[in-house]
């Protein structure tokens, strides 16, 4: 008789369930909390520290074991430990609190350091520190999306930060050489893409050293290649235009 | 302003013979400010009742709260004795170590100093420091032994005990002075010997060696403190009394009929009074008699304290008072606190101010008596001999000595610091009481306004139209408060005028510390004045003296002109003077020697605004702070951090408070500065962690273990790692392949490259201009330096495996000038070497023609290398001392061979490519462009892919070698006395420091320890070492070099012995791993750490959880 009354209800407090559907059946294993991610990332190497028990269940909370025939049918083996390993690496799991927290934290940090790496203070041409960016991200209440890459999110953050503080992506310094024939036409097209033109020479060919937003690089590259049919050239002088060295005030 | 008027001071300022510029120096809490209070009270500026409690010169709020002085501040006092009237420019200085820079600024401006010593504590570390400072600046000191009351009330010493105690203290002080003197004599002697040796080099007859240290000849008797010399005062500033021997000598010579001179000689020392024969005899100690000093002086004071404070004997007190002829107000007599009564009596009987001031006036030199030696020291900058200065500069010495304030005397001023004051406190802005007329005037104005208002109102009522005059007055009213609100910090220069008279509005020259009078004189036309514009002379600028102030502690009094020999404040210099400067009307003047700082700033913190948008405010605030504080340093690092360097924790606290409340006015947060690391590779170790020889097999096993982790999630199609560390990587479109190997560079090479980074950058610049065929005017000297560097490199890279390596260098990195090398080891690929600019010198036009088949992708490889060296695989820190050797590099030249079986076919490509390129550049370019176009759709341009591939290849090659972390190291120089040496070693050991050597400083008991300390461990180091050694050791940290941390961050036990020794998990602390994980965590990188070490087992909880 299985009446689910408070008295005979056993709550699984420290169990994380990993599920996998295979061969039309659902299999579950009982693991310790906050451990499955470590196993997957390879930091935890002791299987006994991850699994509560080596047996495979159909339903962990009800304590129903999986039938041996089903296991063999689905996995092709009867070795429970082997199956547990498979389920561990491929099954779907609830991410536990601490795992989620640390994951979000590292992602947040990662985003902040990417932003700090890519951006400068336009006034001083110097980068911001990571901690400052982190604080700014908290100020604009940025929430990390766990399923998007940190790089993507960093670009998103830069856009949002621009509204509250003086920040800008560090410019790339490029040298363009365009044959004289196309130069005039091309210059008009390039103009909106260039941030700063540092030098410009025009004799046999147009040669420019320019600062551009790194986001426009592809566009410029394509433009030069297509328009000049391969006769123009583009050279990256520096990826990041920042002040170097320490400065005393 | 109290009893004496401004006019009086103005007249006194004109008489330099009666001016005394002095400062009060002491260890922290020995009573400098209290003593200053007593002196100030003597002038009636504050009530004498409050003297010692008010601490008038501690004008900052935090000074009052903390009870320590944090800045030097000046006040001008008037003192008259007999028929002489003196002007005293008193400067109070802080005693805390952190503010020793403020002491330097104070000492520089003075001729004399009052050294205060606590009668109980005796000579303390800072007492030594200030004595040394006074010595170095040639300032004559006098001694005040303060807090005598503590001997009576706290230690409960008898008069005789107190006497021996005082003798001991005097001995200590004199010992310090003595060591200073001997070390100076020894130094001079050493110099002399050096000169002699130089002279001896030319063969000139017989030599006579002088073995005596020179100590015997040098007379040092005038240096020491002794009561009979009159340069010692015994005082209790808090109880308001103080005396010198002279005072009592005068009293007793009258009462006992002994000559004053005799008493003066015998009152201090081993003399006693033989009552029978009424004569003063020698040898009190041996005969067990009371010395004269105890009998005549101390006993009286002791009995007074006994009567007033201890026993509270009213009758006796009255008796004493009548005998001393003192009248005390009944209010004080009846006061419940006996200290009040005591203060009242003592203050009349032995007023401390009088004792101190008369000693100061007698013993300290006036500006007129400035020693010639001091002048020469001041004027000869940077160890230049005074004789080597130009003649006109030498002439100025007489001006110094004369201290004349005549109009034609040259104006010479030294600014020792800039301090910020609120605009509100400036005399121009200050509210002053209105006189009768003005009140009347205001009343009239108000009445008029009222009338107008009434009129306007009536007008309005009548016509319903706005009234112009009424509105005008109304609008003019609210403007006023706005003006007041706009309060700004104004900088005032803390300065002294040495010669001439400075007037308001005068134009003077500002001499920078590097200004050379010889150069200035030759550049400037004869007889040009300060008002002429001068741009062409370096380190020389011109400014106008906008305001002149008399410094009166918290207040400033405006003056029109100030004659020579005075301390003063100058307004309007903030734009041309940063911290210190020399001002002069004559370009012949040489800048003064820079201030001598006892403690260099060493506590570093990173400062950030709470709200990121307030960054500009912070920067401007830090700029102001830098100007206002003589010791604080402010810098922006390459990482974008704003770093504040201060002398100590208390100083830091003050700087931060200033920044928050005065200069930036924003919330800021403070953190540990980011600590940089470098990543490198080393040769495979020969022994394991337990010093057992590693067998060949096991070594391979280690490498395999590392390698197994590498490919994570990458298909091995694209990459392959040889057991000996050669990495082969193919781009995703399978068109290009690179083979890279990482080799550790010898340490000397790394150091050489690091040191010559500027040169390499210049080299790179030249190369790029050459590549374009643009001729650049190249400095021959730089070319020579480059050639030298090349030779040097060649001599360092002698081994077989480095054969011809220097010629094959492809690039340096990161950023094209770092300490890593990209080596071209490809068999049949020749490109112009990085040294091409050297050859260019020989054959000018040969290189100009682009004969070399420069590959288009050359740049991609270099970029990939730059990226890889900029952030390594361990914790994304730059690499250092790594050589990446490209051993093979194939690019698929047939663009449409989609079915290419990659590698094998690739190997043919170099020839093919060269064939194409030999046809001419344009054709070459087009084929490549076409190829680019074909591959754009899925993976992006080939060049981009190649960059990524090269970067990855470098990273894998790096990981294939044993990796190490490099830590930045400070060299740390610590001066410590012998007794705290052990503690210093303790602190150093705890923080992973390593002592290089220690030696004793000649002529002193100080040890100088040189050690290296990782920067990562230096946070809080200065504070800890000071605390542990009670301030007797003071460290100085300077960045010196990068050092490889010997432990492997990825180390796990592999051999049997290691298992035995460390166990399976290797639980012992791995320094490198600790650093690496800290950096990774900070950057949000993956850290190989379990979130939970041991999971909790299932627990079935009860009903109500």
PDB file of N, CA and C in Angstrom, chain B residues 996-1042:
ATOM      1  N   UNK B 996      69.451  37.832   0.614  1.00  0.00           N
ATOM      2  CA  UNK B 996      70.639  37.737  -0.246  1.00  0.00           C
ATOM      3  C   UNK B 996      71.918  37.987   0.552  1.00  0.00           C
ATOM      4  N   UNK B 997      71.934  39.089   1.253  1.00  0.00           N
ATOM      5  CA  UNK B 997      73.063  39.292   2.145  1.00  0.00           C
ATOM      6  C   UNK B 997      72.742  40.359   3.174  1.00  0.00           C
ATOM      7  N   UNK B 998      73.511  40.346   4.240  1.00  0.00           N
ATOM      8  CA  UNK B 998      73.338  41.389   5.236  1.00  0.00           C
ATOM      9  C   UNK B 998      74.706  41.917   5.604  1.00  0.00           C
ATOM     10  N   UNK B 999      74.731  43.183   5.930  1.00  0.00           N
ATOM     11  CA  UNK B 999      76.009  43.743   6.358  1.00  0.00           C
ATOM     12  C   UNK B 999      75.756  44.865   7.347  1.00  0.00           C
ATOM     13  N   UNK B1000      76.757  45.138   8.108  1.00  0.00           N
ATOM     14  CA  UNK B1000      76.611  46.167   9.119  1.00  0.00           C
ATOM     15  C   UNK B1000      77.036  47.499   8.523  1.00  0.00           C
ATOM     16  N   UNK B1001      76.249  48.504   8.854  1.00  0.00           N
ATOM     17  CA  UNK B1001      76.596  49.816   8.352  1.00  0.00           C
ATOM     18  C   UNK B1001      77.744  50.369   9.189  1.00  0.00           C
ATOM     19  N   UNK B1002      78.704  50.888   8.506  1.00  0.00           N
ATOM     20  CA  UNK B1002      79.909  51.303   9.211  1.00  0.00           C
ATOM     21  C   UNK B1002      79.615  52.460  10.152  1.00  0.00           C
ATOM     22  N   UNK B1003      80.106  52.339  11.368  1.00  0.00           N
ATOM     23  CA  UNK B1003      79.972  53.426  12.319  1.00  0.00           C
ATOM     24  C   UNK B1003      78.650  53.451  13.054  1.00  0.00           C
ATOM     25  N   UNK B1004      77.724  52.539  12.724  1.00  0.00           N
ATOM     26  CA  UNK B1004      76.451  52.513  13.433  1.00  0.00           C
ATOM     27  C   UNK B1004      76.163  51.081  13.867  1.00  0.00           C
ATOM     28  N   UNK B1005      75.072  50.928  14.584  1.00  0.00           N
ATOM     29  CA  UNK B1005      74.707  49.561  14.955  1.00  0.00           C
ATOM     30  C   UNK B1005      73.587  49.052  14.059  1.00  0.00           C
ATOM     31  N   UNK B1006      73.442  49.655  12.891  1.00  0.00           N
ATOM     32  CA  UNK B1006      72.371  49.253  11.987  1.00  0.00           C
ATOM     33  C   UNK B1006      72.873  48.168  11.036  1.00  0.00           C
ATOM     34  N   UNK B1007      71.983  47.207  10.758  1.00  0.00           N
ATOM     35  CA  UNK B1007      72.287  46.206   9.750  1.00  0.00           C
ATOM     36  C   UNK B1007      71.506  46.533   8.488  1.00  0.00           C
ATOM     37  N   UNK B1008      72.103  46.269   7.366  1.00  0.00           N
ATOM     38  CA  UNK B1008      71.380  46.437   6.104  1.00  0.00           C
ATOM     39  C   UNK B1008      71.191  45.057   5.507  1.00  0.00           C
ATOM     40  N   UNK B1009      69.940  44.660   5.352  1.00  0.00           N
ATOM     41  CA  UNK B1009      69.638  43.338   4.827  1.00  0.00           C
ATOM     42  C   UNK B1009      69.070  43.502   3.431  1.00  0.00           C
ATOM     43  N   UNK B1010      69.578  42.772   2.505  1.00  0.00           N
ATOM     44  CA  UNK B1010      69.019  42.774   1.164  1.00  0.00           C
ATOM     45  C   UNK B1010      68.355  41.425   0.926  1.00  0.00           C
ATOM     46  N   UNK B1011      67.111  41.469   0.523  1.00  0.00           N
ATOM     47  CA  UNK B1011      66.379  40.229   0.316  1.00  0.00           C
ATOM     48  C   UNK B1011      65.518  40.359  -0.926  1.00  0.00           C
ATOM     49  N   UNK B1012      65.071  39.230  -1.453  1.00  0.00           N
ATOM     50  CA  UNK B1012      64.073  39.281  -2.526  1.00  0.00           C
ATOM     51  C   UNK B1012      62.769  38.711  -1.981  1.00  0.00           C
ATOM     52  N   UNK B1013      61.691  39.284  -2.482  1.00  0.00           N
ATOM     53  CA  UNK B1013      60.373  38.967  -1.952  1.00  0.00           C
ATOM     54  C   UNK B1013      59.387  38.946  -3.118  1.00  0.00           C
ATOM     55  N   UNK B1014      58.562  37.898  -3.228  1.00  0.00           N
ATOM     56  CA  UNK B1014      57.604  37.908  -4.326  1.00  0.00           C
ATOM     57  C   UNK B1014      56.593  39.039  -4.149  1.00  0.00           C
ATOM     58  N   UNK B1015      56.259  39.714  -5.250  1.00  0.00           N
ATOM     59  CA  UNK B1015      55.302  40.816  -5.182  1.00  0.00           C
ATOM     60  C   UNK B1015      53.970  40.323  -4.623  1.00  0.00           C
ATOM     61  N   UNK B1016      53.643  39.075  -4.965  1.00  0.00           N
ATOM     62  CA  UNK B1016      52.369  38.527  -4.519  1.00  0.00           C
ATOM     63  C   UNK B1016      52.269  38.465  -3.004  1.00  0.00           C
ATOM     64  N   UNK B1017      53.409  38.425  -2.319  1.00  0.00           N
ATOM     65  CA  UNK B1017      53.384  38.302  -0.870  1.00  0.00           C
ATOM     66  C   UNK B1017      53.634  39.636  -0.191  1.00  0.00           C
ATOM     67  N   UNK B1018      53.734  40.700  -0.968  1.00  0.00           N
ATOM     68  CA  UNK B1018      54.192  41.954  -0.372  1.00  0.00           C
ATOM     69  C   UNK B1018      53.071  42.787   0.213  1.00  0.00           C
ATOM     70  N   UNK B1019      51.817  42.406  -0.035  1.00  0.00           N
ATOM     71  CA  UNK B1019      50.727  43.231   0.481  1.00  0.00           C
ATOM     72  C   UNK B1019      50.701  43.144   2.002  1.00  0.00           C
ATOM     73  N   UNK B1020      50.863  44.275   2.651  1.00  0.00           N
ATOM     74  CA  UNK B1020      50.864  44.282   4.116  1.00  0.00           C
ATOM     75  C   UNK B1020      52.218  43.968   4.717  1.00  0.00           C
ATOM     76  N   UNK B1021      53.199  43.775   3.870  1.00  0.00           N
ATOM     77  CA  UNK B1021      54.533  43.412   4.361  1.00  0.00           C
ATOM     78  C   UNK B1021      55.139  44.527   5.197  1.00  0.00           C
ATOM     79  N   UNK B1022      55.077  45.736   4.669  1.00  0.00           N
ATOM     80  CA  UNK B1022      55.697  46.860   5.369  1.00  0.00           C
ATOM     81  C   UNK B1022      55.088  47.032   6.740  1.00  0.00           C
ATOM     82  N   UNK B1023      53.766  46.908   6.773  1.00  0.00           N
ATOM     83  CA  UNK B1023      53.085  47.092   8.036  1.00  0.00           C
ATOM     84  C   UNK B1023      53.484  46.006   9.022  1.00  0.00           C
ATOM     85  N   UNK B1024      53.527  44.780   8.537  1.00  0.00           N
ATOM     86  CA  UNK B1024      53.839  43.667   9.431  1.00  0.00           C
ATOM     87  C   UNK B1024      55.248  43.818  10.004  1.00  0.00           C
ATOM     88  N   UNK B1025      56.160  44.167   9.123  1.00  0.00           N
ATOM     89  CA  UNK B1025      57.541  44.234   9.604  1.00  0.00           C
ATOM     90  C   UNK B1025      57.704  45.368  10.594  1.00  0.00           C
ATOM     91  N   UNK B1026      56.974  46.443  10.375  1.00  0.00           N
ATOM     92  CA  UNK B1026      57.059  47.549  11.325  1.00  0.00           C
ATOM     93  C   UNK B1026      56.480  47.149  12.665  1.00  0.00           C
ATOM     94  N   UNK B1027      55.342  46.462  12.614  1.00  0.00           N
ATOM     95  CA  UNK B1027      54.697  46.075  13.858  1.00  0.00           C
ATOM     96  C   UNK B1027      55.570  45.103  14.635  1.00  0.00           C
ATOM     97  N   UNK B1028      56.101  44.137  13.923  1.00  0.00           N
ATOM     98  CA  UNK B1028      56.846  43.091  14.618  1.00  0.00           C
ATOM     99  C   UNK B1028      58.158  43.615  15.201  1.00  0.00           C
ATOM    100  N   UNK B1029      58.708  44.641  14.594  1.00  0.00           N
ATOM    101  CA  UNK B1029      59.985  45.137  15.092  1.00  0.00           C
ATOM    102  C   UNK B1029      59.819  46.448  15.848  1.00  0.00           C
ATOM    103  N   UNK B1030      58.606  46.742  16.245  1.00  0.00           N
ATOM    104  CA  UNK B1030      58.240  48.021  16.879  1.00  0.00           C
ATOM    105  C   UNK B1030      58.882  49.205  16.163  1.00  0.00           C
ATOM    106  N   UNK B1031      58.842  49.172  14.880  1.00  0.00           N
ATOM    107  CA  UNK B1031      59.263  50.318  14.090  1.00  0.00           C
ATOM    108  C   UNK B1031      60.763  50.467  13.950  1.00  0.00           C
ATOM    109  N   UNK B1032      61.516  49.478  14.406  1.00  0.00           N
ATOM    110  CA  UNK B1032      62.967  49.634  14.341  1.00  0.00           C
ATOM    111  C   UNK B1032      63.543  49.207  12.988  1.00  0.00           C
ATOM    112  N   UNK B1033      62.739  48.529  12.185  1.00  0.00           N
ATOM    113  CA  UNK B1033      63.215  48.157  10.852  1.00  0.00           C
ATOM    114  C   UNK B1033      62.312  48.819   9.829  1.00  0.00           C
ATOM    115  N   UNK B1034      62.915  49.403   8.824  1.00  0.00           N
ATOM    116  CA  UNK B1034      62.091  50.020   7.795  1.00  0.00           C
ATOM    117  C   UNK B1034      62.486  49.466   6.440  1.00  0.00           C
ATOM    118  N   UNK B1035      61.557  48.795   5.775  1.00  0.00           N
ATOM    119  CA  UNK B1035      61.877  48.188   4.490  1.00  0.00           C
ATOM    120  C   UNK B1035      61.657  49.150   3.326  1.00  0.00           C
ATOM    121  N   UNK B1036      62.364  48.898   2.254  1.00  0.00           N
ATOM    122  CA  UNK B1036      62.123  49.625   1.005  1.00  0.00           C
ATOM    123  C   UNK B1036      62.033  48.607  -0.102  1.00  0.00           C
ATOM    124  N   UNK B1037      60.980  48.696  -0.889  1.00  0.00           N
ATOM    125  CA  UNK B1037      60.753  47.694  -1.917  1.00  0.00           C
ATOM    126  C   UNK B1037      60.913  48.306  -3.294  1.00  0.00           C
ATOM    127  N   UNK B1038      61.659  47.640  -4.125  1.00  0.00           N
ATOM    128  CA  UNK B1038      61.814  48.081  -5.504  1.00  0.00           C
ATOM    129  C   UNK B1038      61.663  46.856  -6.394  1.00  0.00           C
ATOM    130  N   UNK B1039      60.895  47.011  -7.483  1.00  0.00           N
ATOM    131  CA  UNK B1039      60.745  45.871  -8.370  1.00  0.00           C
ATOM    132  C   UNK B1039      62.101  45.534  -8.984  1.00  0.00           C
ATOM    133  N   UNK B1040      62.439  44.244  -8.984  1.00  0.00           N
ATOM    134  CA  UNK B1040      63.753  43.935  -9.545  1.00  0.00           C
ATOM    135  C   UNK B1040      63.695  43.003 -10.744  1.00  0.00           C
ATOM    136  N   UNK B1041      63.068  41.876 -10.653  1.00  0.00           N
ATOM    137  CA  UNK B1041      63.156  40.949 -11.766  1.00  0.00           C
ATOM    138  C   UNK B1041      62.024  39.924 -11.699  1.00  0.00           C
ATOM    139  N   UNK B1042      61.994  39.070 -12.709  1.00  0.00           N
ATOM    140  CA  UNK B1042      61.047  37.963 -12.732  1.00  0.00           C
ATOM    141  C   UNK B1042      61.797  36.704 -12.353  1.00  0.00           C
TER     142      UNK B1042
END
